Amino acid sequence: MIVPYYAAMTAPSSPRRSGPGRPREFDTDLALDRAIAVFSERGYQGAAISDLTRALGLTAGSLYKAFTDKRGLFLAAFDRYVALRTERLRAALEGAPTGRAKIKAVLDFYAGSSHGADGRRGCLVVAGAVDLATADPEIAARVTGALHLNEGRLADLVAEGQADGTIAPHLDPMVTARLLLCVLQGMRVVGKTGRDRAEMAPLADNAMKLLD
């Protein structure tokens, strides 16, 4: 059984309504959380409508009515995935006192998502890039936007570390950020192969050498 990836993060919400006094058939956020799990684990092409309806607890008719088609569901799930990951990453950075410490927190965050059940489930950005980015311009734009957002955030952290003296001043922030992005996304790809914590956690420490 596929467990919703973000179920533990999502606060219970009141039933959605389709009209006065009439509850809708499902909670949209919960449905998208379940779709994230299916698409991340199986990819877009590998996720059959029957897989999605079973995981979401919906009929095919309800799924099509709410999201138009499988592609529409993927786009909605992708947007929610990026928003939730961004919020989780923001929380992981809280309290880190320097640019270097913040980058270490980012690396630890990704390493922690790249082993065990989370690691095998995979990353929806990676899944979108592999399955659809070359064939669907809208999804390609979503994937590119998500990667550029991460790259820009990393570049800001490198510059912050250079300003506070914790990162070597000779480094190019954008080039270093792009290299770190490759490390982070590579963790998610390798994590799909069933790695454990002992294999993935040390990667964060070793990647920090890129900042010297």
Short mmCIF file of C-alpha atoms in Angstrom, two decimals:
data_model
loop_
_atom_site.label_atom_id
_atom_site.label_comp_id
_atom_site.label_asym_id
_atom_site.label_seq_id
_atom_site.Cartn_x
_atom_site.Cartn_y
_atom_site.Cartn_z
CA MET A 1 0.00 0.00 0.00
CA ILE A 2 1.27 3.46 -0.88
CA VAL A 3 1.23 5.78 2.13
CA PRO A 4 0.65 9.52 1.54
CA TYR A 5 4.08 11.13 1.64
CA TYR A 6 2.88 14.29 3.38
CA ALA A 7 0.02 12.88 5.44
CA ALA A 8 1.84 13.59 8.68
CA MET A 9 2.41 17.21 7.67
CA THR A 10 -1.13 18.03 6.65
CA ALA A 11 -3.49 19.31 9.31
CA PRO A 12 -6.99 17.82 9.25
CA SER A 13 -9.28 19.99 7.21
CA SER A 14 -13.02 20.29 7.03
CA PRO A 15 -14.78 18.53 4.17
CA ARG A 16 -14.91 20.50 0.95
CA ARG A 17 -18.35 21.46 -0.24
CA SER A 18 -19.88 21.24 -3.69
CA GLY A 19 -22.96 23.26 -2.86
CA PRO A 20 -24.99 24.64 0.06
CA GLY A 21 -24.96 22.05 2.84
CA ARG A 22 -23.46 19.34 0.62
CA PRO A 23 -19.96 17.98 1.41
CA ARG A 24 -17.77 17.21 -1.56
CA GLU A 25 -16.57 13.70 -2.15
CA PHE A 26 -12.98 14.17 -0.96
CA ASP A 27 -10.37 16.39 0.61
CA THR A 28 -8.28 17.87 -2.21
CA ASP A 29 -5.06 18.24 -0.23
CA LEU A 30 -5.19 14.67 1.02
CA ALA A 31 -5.93 13.44 -2.49
CA LEU A 32 -2.92 15.35 -3.83
CA ASP A 33 -0.70 14.00 -1.05
CA ARG A 34 -1.65 10.49 -2.10
CA ALA A 35 -1.09 11.32 -5.76
CA ILE A 36 2.38 12.65 -4.89
CA ALA A 37 3.24 9.28 -3.37
CA VAL A 38 2.06 7.36 -6.44
CA PHE A 39 3.74 9.59 -9.01
CA SER A 40 6.99 9.82 -7.02
CA GLU A 41 7.23 6.06 -6.62
CA ARG A 42 6.05 4.94 -10.06
CA GLY A 43 6.64 7.95 -12.30
CA TYR A 44 4.02 9.52 -14.53
CA GLN A 45 4.09 6.85 -17.20
CA GLY A 46 4.10 4.01 -14.68
CA ALA A 47 1.13 5.32 -12.68
CA ALA A 48 -2.04 3.83 -14.10
CA ILE A 49 -5.41 5.47 -13.53
CA SER A 50 -6.38 2.39 -11.53
CA ASP A 51 -3.33 2.95 -9.26
CA LEU A 52 -4.37 6.55 -8.70
CA THR A 53 -8.05 5.91 -8.06
CA ARG A 54 -7.18 3.16 -5.60
CA ALA A 55 -4.64 5.32 -3.73
CA LEU A 56 -6.89 8.40 -3.73
CA GLY A 57 -10.03 6.43 -2.83
CA LEU A 58 -11.89 7.95 -5.77
CA THR A 59 -13.74 6.68 -8.77
CA ALA A 60 -12.30 7.48 -12.17
CA GLY A 61 -15.25 9.78 -12.77
CA SER A 62 -14.54 11.80 -9.62
CA LEU A 63 -10.85 12.05 -10.49
CA TYR A 64 -11.60 13.31 -14.00
CA LYS A 65 -14.20 15.76 -12.72
CA ALA A 66 -11.78 17.27 -10.22
CA PHE A 67 -8.55 17.25 -12.27
CA THR A 68 -9.67 16.76 -15.91
CA ASP A 69 -7.19 13.95 -16.58
CA LYS A 70 -4.05 12.27 -15.27
CA ARG A 71 -1.89 15.12 -16.51
CA GLY A 72 -4.00 17.65 -14.65
CA LEU A 73 -3.66 15.60 -11.47
CA PHE A 74 0.11 15.40 -11.96
CA LEU A 75 0.40 19.18 -12.39
CA ALA A 76 -1.63 19.85 -9.24
CA ALA A 77 0.37 17.25 -7.30
CA PHE A 78 3.65 18.71 -8.57
CA ASP A 79 2.75 22.22 -7.42
CA ARG A 80 1.75 20.94 -3.98
CA TYR A 81 4.92 18.85 -3.72
CA VAL A 82 7.15 21.85 -4.45
CA ALA A 83 5.25 24.04 -1.98
CA LEU A 84 5.44 21.46 0.81
CA ARG A 85 9.12 20.66 0.21
CA THR A 86 9.91 24.37 0.23
CA GLU A 87 8.16 24.79 3.57
CA ARG A 88 9.91 21.77 5.06
CA LEU A 89 13.27 23.07 3.86
CA ARG A 90 12.55 26.51 5.30
CA ALA A 91 11.86 24.88 8.66
CA ALA A 92 15.10 22.87 8.40
CA LEU A 93 17.08 26.09 7.93
CA GLU A 94 15.66 27.80 10.99
CA GLY A 95 18.29 28.34 13.63
CA ALA A 96 21.27 27.77 11.34
CA PRO A 97 23.52 30.74 12.20
CA THR A 98 25.71 31.03 9.09
CA GLY A 99 25.53 30.48 5.36
CA ARG A 100 27.73 27.40 5.72
CA ALA A 101 25.52 25.96 8.46
CA LYS A 102 22.45 26.54 6.29
CA ILE A 103 23.98 24.67 3.38
CA LYS A 104 24.83 21.80 5.73
CA ALA A 105 21.18 21.80 6.83
CA VAL A 106 20.09 21.58 3.18
CA LEU A 107 22.45 18.68 2.52
CA ASP A 108 21.27 16.87 5.66
CA PHE A 109 17.66 17.45 4.63
CA TYR A 110 18.20 15.84 1.23
CA ALA A 111 20.30 13.00 2.63
CA GLY A 112 17.52 12.30 5.11
CA SER A 113 15.02 12.07 2.24
CA SER A 114 17.23 9.71 0.25
CA HIS A 115 17.18 6.51 2.28
CA GLY A 116 14.62 4.06 3.55
CA ALA A 117 10.99 4.36 2.50
CA ASP A 118 11.30 8.04 1.56
CA GLY A 119 14.34 7.33 -0.55
CA ARG A 120 12.68 4.49 -2.45
CA ARG A 121 9.60 6.63 -3.03
CA GLY A 122 11.71 9.22 -4.77
CA CYS A 123 11.41 12.85 -5.79
CA LEU A 124 8.55 14.18 -7.90
CA VAL A 125 10.82 16.79 -9.52
CA VAL A 126 13.17 14.01 -10.66
CA ALA A 127 10.21 11.89 -11.78
CA GLY A 128 8.84 14.80 -13.80
CA ALA A 129 12.22 15.50 -15.38
CA VAL A 130 12.72 11.88 -16.38
CA ASP A 131 9.21 11.13 -17.62
CA LEU A 132 7.85 14.33 -19.10
CA ALA A 133 10.21 17.30 -19.23
CA THR A 134 11.32 16.62 -22.81
CA ALA A 135 7.81 15.97 -24.14
CA ASP A 136 5.53 18.39 -22.27
CA PRO A 137 6.47 22.10 -22.34
CA GLU A 138 4.28 23.02 -19.35
CA ILE A 139 5.72 20.30 -17.15
CA ALA A 140 9.21 21.14 -18.43
CA ALA A 141 8.64 24.72 -17.27
CA ARG A 142 7.50 23.49 -13.85
CA VAL A 143 10.55 21.26 -13.45
CA THR A 144 12.93 23.96 -14.67
CA GLY A 145 11.33 26.49 -12.33
CA ALA A 146 11.69 24.20 -9.33
CA LEU A 147 15.35 23.50 -10.10
CA HIS A 148 16.10 27.19 -10.69
CA LEU A 149 14.43 28.03 -7.38
CA ASN A 150 16.68 25.56 -5.56
CA GLU A 151 19.77 26.72 -7.43
CA GLY A 152 19.06 30.37 -6.63
CA ARG A 153 18.49 29.56 -2.96
CA LEU A 154 21.80 27.73 -2.80
CA ALA A 155 23.62 30.60 -4.51
CA ASP A 156 22.20 33.01 -1.93
CA LEU A 157 23.43 30.76 0.87
CA VAL A 158 26.90 30.53 -0.64
CA ALA A 159 27.03 34.33 -0.90
CA GLU A 160 25.79 34.60 2.68
CA GLY A 161 28.54 32.27 3.84
CA GLN A 162 31.15 34.27 1.98
CA ALA A 163 29.87 37.45 3.61
CA ASP A 164 30.02 35.94 7.11
CA GLY A 165 33.42 34.34 6.53
CA THR A 166 32.37 30.67 6.71
CA ILE A 167 32.72 29.88 2.98
CA ALA A 168 35.81 30.41 0.84
CA PRO A 169 35.66 33.81 -0.88
CA HIS A 170 37.18 32.63 -4.18
CA LEU A 171 34.19 30.42 -5.07
CA ASP A 172 31.69 31.47 -7.73
CA PRO A 173 28.31 31.35 -5.93
CA MET A 174 26.30 30.29 -9.00
CA VAL A 175 28.73 27.60 -10.13
CA THR A 176 29.00 26.24 -6.59
CA ALA A 177 25.21 26.31 -6.24
CA ARG A 178 24.80 24.37 -9.48
CA LEU A 179 27.29 21.76 -8.32
CA LEU A 180 25.49 21.43 -4.99
CA LEU A 181 22.17 21.10 -6.83
CA CYS A 182 23.60 18.17 -8.79
CA VAL A 183 24.69 16.55 -5.53
CA LEU A 184 21.24 17.05 -3.97
CA GLN A 185 19.28 15.70 -6.94
CA GLY A 186 21.78 12.88 -7.33
CA MET A 187 21.05 11.85 -3.75
CA ARG A 188 17.37 11.51 -4.62
CA VAL A 189 18.13 9.38 -7.67
CA VAL A 190 20.52 7.08 -5.79
CA GLY A 191 18.05 6.88 -2.91
CA LYS A 192 15.56 5.20 -5.25
CA THR A 193 17.82 2.14 -5.28
CA GLY A 194 17.15 1.38 -1.61
CA ARG A 195 20.11 2.91 0.23
CA ASP A 196 20.21 3.13 4.01
CA ARG A 197 21.05 6.02 6.32
CA ALA A 198 24.62 4.87 6.89
CA GLU A 199 25.26 5.15 3.15
CA MET A 200 23.59 8.52 2.56
CA ALA A 201 24.27 10.59 5.70
CA PRO A 202 28.06 10.86 5.19
CA LEU A 203 27.51 12.40 1.76
CA ALA A 204 26.42 15.65 3.40
CA ASP A 205 29.69 15.93 5.34
CA ASN A 206 31.79 15.19 2.27
CA ALA A 207 29.85 17.60 0.07
CA MET A 208 30.73 20.41 2.48
CA LYS A 209 34.32 20.21 1.15
CA LEU A 210 32.99 21.97 -1.95
CA LEU A 211 32.78 25.14 0.12
CA ASP A 212 36.48 25.27 1.05
#
